[in-house]
Amino acid sequence: MLKFDVRSNATFFQAQLTNLQKKHLPKATMNAANRLGAVIHTILRKEMEESFDRPTPHTVKGLDWRRATLARPLVQIWLKEDPNKGTPPADYLRPQIEGGKRRRKRFEVALIQRGLMSPVAYAVPGRQAPLDAYGNVPGPFIVRMLSDLQAFGEGGYRANRKGERRGVKKTNYFFVPRPGSHLTPGVYWRLPNRMLGVVFLFVSSTRYTKRFDFYGTADRTYQRYANRFMTEALAAIIRTDNR
C-alpha cells in the first residue's frame, strides 16, 4: 500500500506563514492531499494500461484509493485483495510490480488438491485453450474442466455431469495424463474424431520481471506535484476567506 502525507510540506511552510495562513493550513493540507491522491491514482491506472496487454476492467478497477480527512490528511493507494470477487488483483499484480513467482490461481489449487498437478507446478494456457478478449481462459470453461476432472469433489462432479448417458464412449471432455504417459504433463481436451487439444501445460516455474512501476511512478508524481498543490490549496482557501 502507498501512503502519501503532505504534512511534511506543510511543516516546511509553517515558519513563513501568517496567522491567517496558519488558520487555514489544516483544510489546505487535506485539499492538497486529495488532489494529489486523485492525480497519482489516475497516472497509476494509465501506467497499468500501458504496461499490460489488454488489462481487464477487474484489473484496472483493482487499484483503489482513500481520501484524506481533516483528522487524517493521509492518502492511501492500494491494490484490492478481496477474495470474494474472483482472484484479487493484488495476487497477480504484485509479481509484476516486485518480480518473482506469482501466487497460484484457484483452479491450480484445486488441481493440486485433487492430486492432478504437482505442488511445485503452475498451469499455463496451451495451444487449444480458448481465450477471451483480454487473453484469459474464460471462467465457465475452467469450471467445466474442473467438473470433468472431479476437482470439485465427488458431489460437485456428479452435479455437473448429470444427464450423461451410460455406455456411450465419451468425447469432448478433459483429462490429465497418468504418470509415465508419453504426453507432456497438463490438461488435455479429448475432442471428436480422436483429436486431442492441449488446454493447460504444467510448468515448474512462472517467474515475472518487473513490468508495472507502481512505487516509482507514484513517488515521482508526488515529488512533482506535492509542493505546488499545497501552495495552490492554501492560496485558494485564503482567497475565499477574504471574500
PDB file of C-alpha atoms in Angstrom:
ATOM      1  CA  MET A   1       0.000   0.000   0.000  1.00  0.00           C
ATOM      2  CA  LEU A   2       1.184   3.512  -0.820  1.00  0.00           C
ATOM      3  CA  LYS A   3       0.754   6.290   1.737  1.00  0.00           C
ATOM      4  CA  PHE A   4       1.235   9.982   0.980  1.00  0.00           C
ATOM      5  CA  ASP A   5       1.182  12.585   3.733  1.00  0.00           C
ATOM      6  CA  VAL A   6       1.549  16.217   2.666  1.00  0.00           C
ATOM      7  CA  ARG A   7       2.040  17.381   6.255  1.00  0.00           C
ATOM      8  CA  SER A   8       5.791  17.348   5.686  1.00  0.00           C
ATOM      9  CA  ASN A   9       5.254  20.059   3.110  1.00  0.00           C
ATOM     10  CA  ALA A  10       3.008  21.958   5.491  1.00  0.00           C
ATOM     11  CA  THR A  11       5.719  21.888   8.164  1.00  0.00           C
ATOM     12  CA  PHE A  12       8.143  23.465   5.706  1.00  0.00           C
ATOM     13  CA  PHE A  13       5.721  26.345   5.153  1.00  0.00           C
ATOM     14  CA  GLN A  14       4.922  26.910   8.840  1.00  0.00           C
ATOM     15  CA  ALA A  15       7.725  29.348   9.602  1.00  0.00           C
ATOM     16  CA  GLN A  16       6.822  31.525   6.613  1.00  0.00           C
ATOM     17  CA  LEU A  17       3.067  31.678   7.173  1.00  0.00           C
ATOM     18  CA  THR A  18       0.993  34.496   8.595  1.00  0.00           C
ATOM     19  CA  ASN A  19      -1.577  33.820  11.314  1.00  0.00           C
ATOM     20  CA  LEU A  20      -4.330  33.826   8.693  1.00  0.00           C
ATOM     21  CA  GLN A  21      -2.497  31.252   6.629  1.00  0.00           C
ATOM     22  CA  LYS A  22      -1.867  29.044   9.673  1.00  0.00           C
ATOM     23  CA  LYS A  23      -5.570  29.179  10.448  1.00  0.00           C
ATOM     24  CA  HIS A  24      -6.393  27.615   7.079  1.00  0.00           C
ATOM     25  CA  LEU A  25      -3.459  25.227   6.927  1.00  0.00           C
ATOM     26  CA  PRO A  26      -5.338  22.034   8.040  1.00  0.00           C
ATOM     27  CA  LYS A  27      -8.023  22.381   5.387  1.00  0.00           C
ATOM     28  CA  ALA A  28      -5.474  23.315   2.730  1.00  0.00           C
ATOM     29  CA  THR A  29      -3.437  20.250   3.666  1.00  0.00           C
ATOM     30  CA  MET A  30      -6.486  17.993   3.254  1.00  0.00           C
ATOM     31  CA  ASN A  31      -7.423  19.537  -0.090  1.00  0.00           C
ATOM     32  CA  ALA A  32      -3.870  19.248  -1.401  1.00  0.00           C
ATOM     33  CA  ALA A  33      -3.667  15.617  -0.292  1.00  0.00           C
ATOM     34  CA  ASN A  34      -6.899  14.689  -2.045  1.00  0.00           C
ATOM     35  CA  ARG A  35      -5.917  16.468  -5.235  1.00  0.00           C
ATOM     36  CA  LEU A  36      -2.566  14.691  -5.141  1.00  0.00           C
ATOM     37  CA  GLY A  37      -4.215  11.320  -4.489  1.00  0.00           C
ATOM     38  CA  ALA A  38      -6.546  11.728  -7.459  1.00  0.00           C
ATOM     39  CA  VAL A  39      -3.637  12.596  -9.763  1.00  0.00           C
ATOM     40  CA  ILE A  40      -1.459   9.695  -8.569  1.00  0.00           C
ATOM     41  CA  HIS A  41      -4.380   7.266  -8.908  1.00  0.00           C
ATOM     42  CA  THR A  42      -5.091   8.435 -12.475  1.00  0.00           C
ATOM     43  CA  ILE A  43      -1.442   8.230 -13.525  1.00  0.00           C
ATOM     44  CA  LEU A  44      -1.042   4.759 -11.998  1.00  0.00           C
ATOM     45  CA  ARG A  45      -4.100   3.487 -13.888  1.00  0.00           C
ATOM     46  CA  LYS A  46      -2.714   4.907 -17.113  1.00  0.00           C
ATOM     47  CA  GLU A  47       0.656   3.274 -16.365  1.00  0.00           C
ATOM     48  CA  MET A  48      -1.136  -0.029 -15.758  1.00  0.00           C
ATOM     49  CA  GLU A  49      -2.958   0.146 -19.097  1.00  0.00           C
ATOM     50  CA  GLU A  50       0.306   0.873 -20.903  1.00  0.00           C
ATOM     51  CA  SER A  51       2.296  -1.836 -19.069  1.00  0.00           C
ATOM     52  CA  PHE A  52      -0.081  -4.733 -19.743  1.00  0.00           C
ATOM     53  CA  ASP A  53      -1.723  -6.128 -22.857  1.00  0.00           C
ATOM     54  CA  ARG A  54      -5.477  -5.536 -22.603  1.00  0.00           C
ATOM     55  CA  PRO A  55      -5.883  -5.498 -18.803  1.00  0.00           C
ATOM     56  CA  THR A  56      -9.398  -6.496 -17.737  1.00  0.00           C
ATOM     57  CA  PRO A  57     -11.753  -3.986 -16.072  1.00  0.00           C
ATOM     58  CA  HIS A  58     -11.392  -6.109 -12.918  1.00  0.00           C
ATOM     59  CA  THR A  59      -7.638  -5.494 -13.011  1.00  0.00           C
ATOM     60  CA  VAL A  60      -7.848  -1.764 -13.687  1.00  0.00           C
ATOM     61  CA  LYS A  61     -10.511  -1.249 -11.019  1.00  0.00           C
ATOM     62  CA  GLY A  62      -8.346  -3.219  -8.608  1.00  0.00           C
ATOM     63  CA  LEU A  63      -6.353  -0.048  -7.981  1.00  0.00           C
ATOM     64  CA  ASP A  64      -8.177   1.848  -5.255  1.00  0.00           C
ATOM     65  CA  TRP A  65      -7.529   4.872  -3.051  1.00  0.00           C
ATOM     66  CA  ARG A  66      -8.852   6.513   0.117  1.00  0.00           C
ATOM     67  CA  ARG A  67      -9.337  10.239   0.508  1.00  0.00           C
ATOM     68  CA  ALA A  68      -7.759  12.309   3.256  1.00  0.00           C
ATOM     69  CA  THR A  69      -9.760  13.992   6.033  1.00  0.00           C
ATOM     70  CA  LEU A  70      -9.024  16.889   8.365  1.00  0.00           C
ATOM     71  CA  ALA A  71      -8.189  14.440  11.143  1.00  0.00           C
ATOM     72  CA  ARG A  72      -6.149  12.207   8.843  1.00  0.00           C
ATOM     73  CA  PRO A  73      -4.541  14.180   5.982  1.00  0.00           C
ATOM     74  CA  LEU A  74      -3.169  10.937   4.599  1.00  0.00           C
ATOM     75  CA  VAL A  75      -3.938   9.484   1.170  1.00  0.00           C
ATOM     76  CA  GLN A  76      -3.741   5.716   0.742  1.00  0.00           C
ATOM     77  CA  ILE A  77      -3.493   3.897  -2.601  1.00  0.00           C
ATOM     78  CA  TRP A  78      -3.572   0.090  -2.782  1.00  0.00           C
ATOM     79  CA  LEU A  79      -4.394  -2.998  -4.825  1.00  0.00           C
ATOM     80  CA  LYS A  80      -7.606  -4.733  -3.804  1.00  0.00           C
ATOM     81  CA  GLU A  81      -7.307  -8.058  -2.002  1.00  0.00           C
ATOM     82  CA  ASP A  82     -10.997  -9.037  -1.708  1.00  0.00           C
ATOM     83  CA  PRO A  83     -11.148 -12.800  -2.480  1.00  0.00           C
ATOM     84  CA  ASN A  84     -14.951 -12.760  -2.863  1.00  0.00           C
ATOM     85  CA  LYS A  85     -14.861 -11.166  -6.312  1.00  0.00           C
ATOM     86  CA  GLY A  86     -12.619 -13.517  -8.259  1.00  0.00           C
ATOM     87  CA  THR A  87      -8.840 -13.614  -7.997  1.00  0.00           C
ATOM     88  CA  PRO A  88      -7.742 -10.462  -6.111  1.00  0.00           C
ATOM     89  CA  PRO A  89      -5.756  -8.077  -8.368  1.00  0.00           C
ATOM     90  CA  ALA A  90      -3.097  -7.835  -5.661  1.00  0.00           C
ATOM     91  CA  ASP A  91      -2.354 -11.554  -6.100  1.00  0.00           C
ATOM     92  CA  TYR A  92      -1.373 -11.399  -9.758  1.00  0.00           C
ATOM     93  CA  LEU A  93      -0.162  -7.788  -9.971  1.00  0.00           C
ATOM     94  CA  ARG A  94       2.318  -7.977  -7.098  1.00  0.00           C
ATOM     95  CA  PRO A  95       4.767 -10.187  -9.078  1.00  0.00           C
ATOM     96  CA  GLN A  96       4.510  -7.698 -11.960  1.00  0.00           C
ATOM     97  CA  ILE A  97       5.490  -4.929  -9.528  1.00  0.00           C
ATOM     98  CA  GLU A  98       8.130  -6.699  -7.465  1.00  0.00           C
ATOM     99  CA  GLY A  99       9.175  -9.574  -9.754  1.00  0.00           C
ATOM    100  CA  GLY A 100       9.345 -13.248  -8.783  1.00  0.00           C
ATOM    101  CA  LYS A 101       6.779 -16.043  -8.785  1.00  0.00           C
ATOM    102  CA  ARG A 102       3.057 -15.383  -8.915  1.00  0.00           C
ATOM    103  CA  ARG A 103       0.560 -16.815  -6.463  1.00  0.00           C
ATOM    104  CA  ARG A 104      -1.393 -19.829  -7.653  1.00  0.00           C
ATOM    105  CA  LYS A 105      -4.833 -19.335  -9.104  1.00  0.00           C
ATOM    106  CA  ARG A 106      -7.870 -21.012  -7.594  1.00  0.00           C
ATOM    107  CA  PHE A 107      -8.145 -23.682 -10.278  1.00  0.00           C
ATOM    108  CA  GLU A 108      -4.445 -24.544  -9.819  1.00  0.00           C
ATOM    109  CA  VAL A 109      -5.022 -25.064  -6.100  1.00  0.00           C
ATOM    110  CA  ALA A 110      -7.999 -27.323  -6.957  1.00  0.00           C
ATOM    111  CA  LEU A 111      -5.838 -29.394  -9.321  1.00  0.00           C
ATOM    112  CA  ILE A 112      -3.119 -29.780  -6.687  1.00  0.00           C
ATOM    113  CA  GLN A 113      -5.611 -30.783  -4.002  1.00  0.00           C
ATOM    114  CA  ARG A 114      -7.068 -33.387  -6.375  1.00  0.00           C
ATOM    115  CA  GLY A 115      -3.565 -34.779  -6.903  1.00  0.00           C
ATOM    116  CA  LEU A 116      -3.597 -33.966 -10.619  1.00  0.00           C
ATOM    117  CA  MET A 117      -0.808 -31.376 -10.573  1.00  0.00           C
ATOM    118  CA  SER A 118       2.468 -31.282  -8.666  1.00  0.00           C
ATOM    119  CA  PRO A 119       2.530 -28.890  -5.674  1.00  0.00           C
ATOM    120  CA  VAL A 120       5.540 -27.150  -7.241  1.00  0.00           C
ATOM    121  CA  ALA A 121       3.953 -26.736 -10.699  1.00  0.00           C
ATOM    122  CA  TYR A 122       1.954 -23.968 -12.352  1.00  0.00           C
ATOM    123  CA  ALA A 123      -0.596 -24.182 -15.179  1.00  0.00           C
ATOM    124  CA  VAL A 124      -0.116 -22.074 -18.313  1.00  0.00           C
ATOM    125  CA  PRO A 125      -2.575 -21.948 -21.259  1.00  0.00           C
ATOM    126  CA  GLY A 126      -1.915 -24.446 -24.052  1.00  0.00           C
ATOM    127  CA  ARG A 127      -2.457 -24.074 -27.786  1.00  0.00           C
ATOM    128  CA  GLN A 128      -6.107 -25.126 -27.742  1.00  0.00           C
ATOM    129  CA  ALA A 129      -7.135 -23.078 -24.698  1.00  0.00           C
ATOM    130  CA  PRO A 130      -9.908 -20.623 -25.610  1.00  0.00           C
ATOM    131  CA  LEU A 131      -9.056 -17.034 -24.741  1.00  0.00           C
ATOM    132  CA  ASP A 132     -11.409 -14.128 -24.159  1.00  0.00           C
ATOM    133  CA  ALA A 133     -10.929 -10.553 -25.367  1.00  0.00           C
ATOM    134  CA  TYR A 134      -8.389  -9.957 -22.607  1.00  0.00           C
ATOM    135  CA  GLY A 135      -6.254 -13.017 -23.332  1.00  0.00           C
ATOM    136  CA  ASN A 136      -7.563 -15.063 -20.384  1.00  0.00           C
ATOM    137  CA  VAL A 137      -9.186 -18.509 -20.290  1.00  0.00           C
ATOM    138  CA  PRO A 138     -12.912 -17.868 -19.549  1.00  0.00           C
ATOM    139  CA  GLY A 139     -14.202 -18.821 -16.113  1.00  0.00           C
ATOM    140  CA  PRO A 140     -17.094 -21.046 -17.344  1.00  0.00           C
ATOM    141  CA  PHE A 141     -14.617 -23.076 -19.407  1.00  0.00           C
ATOM    142  CA  ILE A 142     -12.419 -23.646 -16.324  1.00  0.00           C
ATOM    143  CA  VAL A 143     -15.490 -24.642 -14.276  1.00  0.00           C
ATOM    144  CA  ARG A 144     -16.418 -27.271 -16.855  1.00  0.00           C
ATOM    145  CA  MET A 145     -12.812 -28.504 -16.949  1.00  0.00           C
ATOM    146  CA  LEU A 146     -12.697 -28.891 -13.157  1.00  0.00           C
ATOM    147  CA  SER A 147     -16.006 -30.739 -13.300  1.00  0.00           C
ATOM    148  CA  ASP A 148     -14.665 -33.307 -15.770  1.00  0.00           C
ATOM    149  CA  LEU A 149     -11.546 -33.713 -13.640  1.00  0.00           C
ATOM    150  CA  GLN A 150     -13.662 -34.161 -10.500  1.00  0.00           C
ATOM    151  CA  ALA A 151     -11.721 -31.321  -8.930  1.00  0.00           C
ATOM    152  CA  PHE A 152     -14.856 -30.069  -7.177  1.00  0.00           C
ATOM    153  CA  GLY A 153     -15.112 -33.284  -5.170  1.00  0.00           C
ATOM    154  CA  GLU A 154     -17.358 -36.238  -5.960  1.00  0.00           C
ATOM    155  CA  GLY A 155     -20.614 -34.430  -5.159  1.00  0.00           C
ATOM    156  CA  GLY A 156     -19.776 -31.448  -7.346  1.00  0.00           C
ATOM    157  CA  TYR A 157     -18.645 -33.757 -10.130  1.00  0.00           C
ATOM    158  CA  ARG A 158     -21.917 -35.658 -10.199  1.00  0.00           C
ATOM    159  CA  ALA A 159     -23.963 -32.486 -10.070  1.00  0.00           C
ATOM    160  CA  ASN A 160     -22.152 -31.006 -13.054  1.00  0.00           C
ATOM    161  CA  ARG A 161     -22.268 -34.208 -15.140  1.00  0.00           C
ATOM    162  CA  LYS A 162     -25.933 -35.030 -14.560  1.00  0.00           C
ATOM    163  CA  GLY A 163     -27.654 -36.435 -17.623  1.00  0.00           C
ATOM    164  CA  GLU A 164     -24.620 -38.172 -19.130  1.00  0.00           C
ATOM    165  CA  ARG A 165     -25.627 -41.386 -20.908  1.00  0.00           C
ATOM    166  CA  ARG A 166     -24.080 -44.582 -19.636  1.00  0.00           C
ATOM    167  CA  GLY A 167     -22.402 -46.959 -22.058  1.00  0.00           C
ATOM    168  CA  VAL A 168     -21.559 -44.217 -24.564  1.00  0.00           C
ATOM    169  CA  LYS A 169     -17.874 -43.549 -25.235  1.00  0.00           C
ATOM    170  CA  LYS A 170     -17.178 -40.045 -24.022  1.00  0.00           C
ATOM    171  CA  THR A 171     -15.733 -37.311 -26.216  1.00  0.00           C
ATOM    172  CA  ASN A 172     -15.368 -33.604 -25.675  1.00  0.00           C
ATOM    173  CA  TYR A 173     -14.097 -33.968 -22.113  1.00  0.00           C
ATOM    174  CA  PHE A 174     -10.929 -33.140 -20.162  1.00  0.00           C
ATOM    175  CA  PHE A 175      -8.292 -35.375 -18.629  1.00  0.00           C
ATOM    176  CA  VAL A 176      -4.799 -35.273 -17.108  1.00  0.00           C
ATOM    177  CA  PRO A 177      -2.341 -37.954 -18.361  1.00  0.00           C
ATOM    178  CA  ARG A 178      -1.247 -40.535 -15.832  1.00  0.00           C
ATOM    179  CA  PRO A 179       2.374 -40.557 -14.613  1.00  0.00           C
ATOM    180  CA  GLY A 180       4.636 -42.207 -17.182  1.00  0.00           C
ATOM    181  CA  SER A 181       2.471 -41.158 -20.135  1.00  0.00           C
ATOM    182  CA  HIS A 182       4.198 -40.008 -23.333  1.00  0.00           C
ATOM    183  CA  LEU A 183       2.114 -36.822 -23.126  1.00  0.00           C
ATOM    184  CA  THR A 184       3.597 -33.707 -21.526  1.00  0.00           C
ATOM    185  CA  PRO A 185       2.013 -33.110 -18.086  1.00  0.00           C
ATOM    186  CA  GLY A 186      -1.016 -30.869 -18.380  1.00  0.00           C
ATOM    187  CA  VAL A 187      -4.763 -30.809 -19.006  1.00  0.00           C
ATOM    188  CA  TYR A 188      -5.933 -32.217 -22.333  1.00  0.00           C
ATOM    189  CA  TRP A 189      -9.230 -31.904 -24.156  1.00  0.00           C
ATOM    190  CA  ARG A 190     -10.451 -35.076 -25.883  1.00  0.00           C
ATOM    191  CA  LEU A 191     -12.326 -33.863 -28.944  1.00  0.00           C
ATOM    192  CA  PRO A 192     -14.386 -35.769 -31.519  1.00  0.00           C
ATOM    193  CA  ASN A 193     -12.540 -37.621 -34.318  1.00  0.00           C
ATOM    194  CA  ARG A 194      -9.848 -38.740 -31.820  1.00  0.00           C
ATOM    195  CA  MET A 195      -8.313 -35.281 -31.676  1.00  0.00           C
ATOM    196  CA  LEU A 196      -6.511 -34.010 -28.567  1.00  0.00           C
ATOM    197  CA  GLY A 197      -6.339 -30.387 -27.535  1.00  0.00           C
ATOM    198  CA  VAL A 198      -3.785 -29.005 -25.080  1.00  0.00           C
ATOM    199  CA  VAL A 199      -5.682 -26.766 -22.662  1.00  0.00           C
ATOM    200  CA  PHE A 200      -3.046 -26.222 -19.953  1.00  0.00           C
ATOM    201  CA  LEU A 201       0.564 -27.310 -19.597  1.00  0.00           C
ATOM    202  CA  PHE A 202       2.127 -27.844 -16.186  1.00  0.00           C
ATOM    203  CA  VAL A 203       5.422 -25.990 -15.814  1.00  0.00           C
ATOM    204  CA  SER A 204       7.860 -25.815 -12.914  1.00  0.00           C
ATOM    205  CA  SER A 205       8.162 -22.042 -12.711  1.00  0.00           C
ATOM    206  CA  THR A 206       6.474 -18.820 -13.806  1.00  0.00           C
ATOM    207  CA  ARG A 207       8.883 -16.042 -12.865  1.00  0.00           C
ATOM    208  CA  TYR A 208       7.936 -12.484 -13.717  1.00  0.00           C
ATOM    209  CA  THR A 209      10.154  -9.491 -14.323  1.00  0.00           C
ATOM    210  CA  LYS A 210       9.110  -6.069 -13.040  1.00  0.00           C
ATOM    211  CA  ARG A 211       6.727  -4.508 -15.558  1.00  0.00           C
ATOM    212  CA  PHE A 212       4.492  -2.167 -13.570  1.00  0.00           C
ATOM    213  CA  ASP A 213       6.494   0.597 -11.839  1.00  0.00           C
ATOM    214  CA  PHE A 214       3.897   1.063  -9.103  1.00  0.00           C
ATOM    215  CA  TYR A 215       6.100   2.623  -6.427  1.00  0.00           C
ATOM    216  CA  GLY A 216       8.425   4.569  -8.724  1.00  0.00           C
ATOM    217  CA  THR A 217       5.590   6.190 -10.682  1.00  0.00           C
ATOM    218  CA  ALA A 218       3.765   7.187  -7.517  1.00  0.00           C
ATOM    219  CA  ASP A 219       6.884   8.639  -5.882  1.00  0.00           C
ATOM    220  CA  ARG A 220       7.845  10.672  -8.963  1.00  0.00           C
ATOM    221  CA  THR A 221       4.318  12.067  -9.195  1.00  0.00           C
ATOM    222  CA  TYR A 222       4.394  13.009  -5.508  1.00  0.00           C
ATOM    223  CA  GLN A 223       7.723  14.811  -5.856  1.00  0.00           C
ATOM    224  CA  ARG A 224       6.468  16.687  -8.911  1.00  0.00           C
ATOM    225  CA  TYR A 225       3.136  17.951  -7.555  1.00  0.00           C
ATOM    226  CA  ALA A 226       3.127  17.959  -3.715  1.00  0.00           C
ATOM    227  CA  ASN A 227       4.599  21.429  -3.081  1.00  0.00           C
ATOM    228  CA  ARG A 228       2.644  23.021  -5.913  1.00  0.00           C
ATOM    229  CA  PHE A 229      -0.695  21.570  -4.796  1.00  0.00           C
ATOM    230  CA  MET A 230      -0.035  22.640  -1.192  1.00  0.00           C
ATOM    231  CA  THR A 231       0.692  26.240  -2.221  1.00  0.00           C
ATOM    232  CA  GLU A 232      -2.323  26.426  -4.532  1.00  0.00           C
ATOM    233  CA  ALA A 233      -4.684  24.907  -1.972  1.00  0.00           C
ATOM    234  CA  LEU A 234      -3.648  27.403   0.707  1.00  0.00           C
ATOM    235  CA  ALA A 235      -3.967  30.358  -1.677  1.00  0.00           C
ATOM    236  CA  ALA A 236      -7.428  29.260  -2.819  1.00  0.00           C
ATOM    237  CA  ILE A 237      -8.775  28.991   0.742  1.00  0.00           C
ATOM    238  CA  ILE A 238      -7.368  32.396   1.709  1.00  0.00           C
ATOM    239  CA  ARG A 239      -8.946  33.998  -1.356  1.00  0.00           C
ATOM    240  CA  THR A 240     -12.306  32.526  -0.360  1.00  0.00           C
ATOM    241  CA  ASP A 241     -11.880  33.735   3.234  1.00  0.00           C
ATOM    242  CA  ASN A 242     -11.058  37.278   2.082  1.00  0.00           C
ATOM    243  CA  ARG A 243     -14.288  37.431   0.089  1.00  0.00           C
TER     244      ARG A 243
END
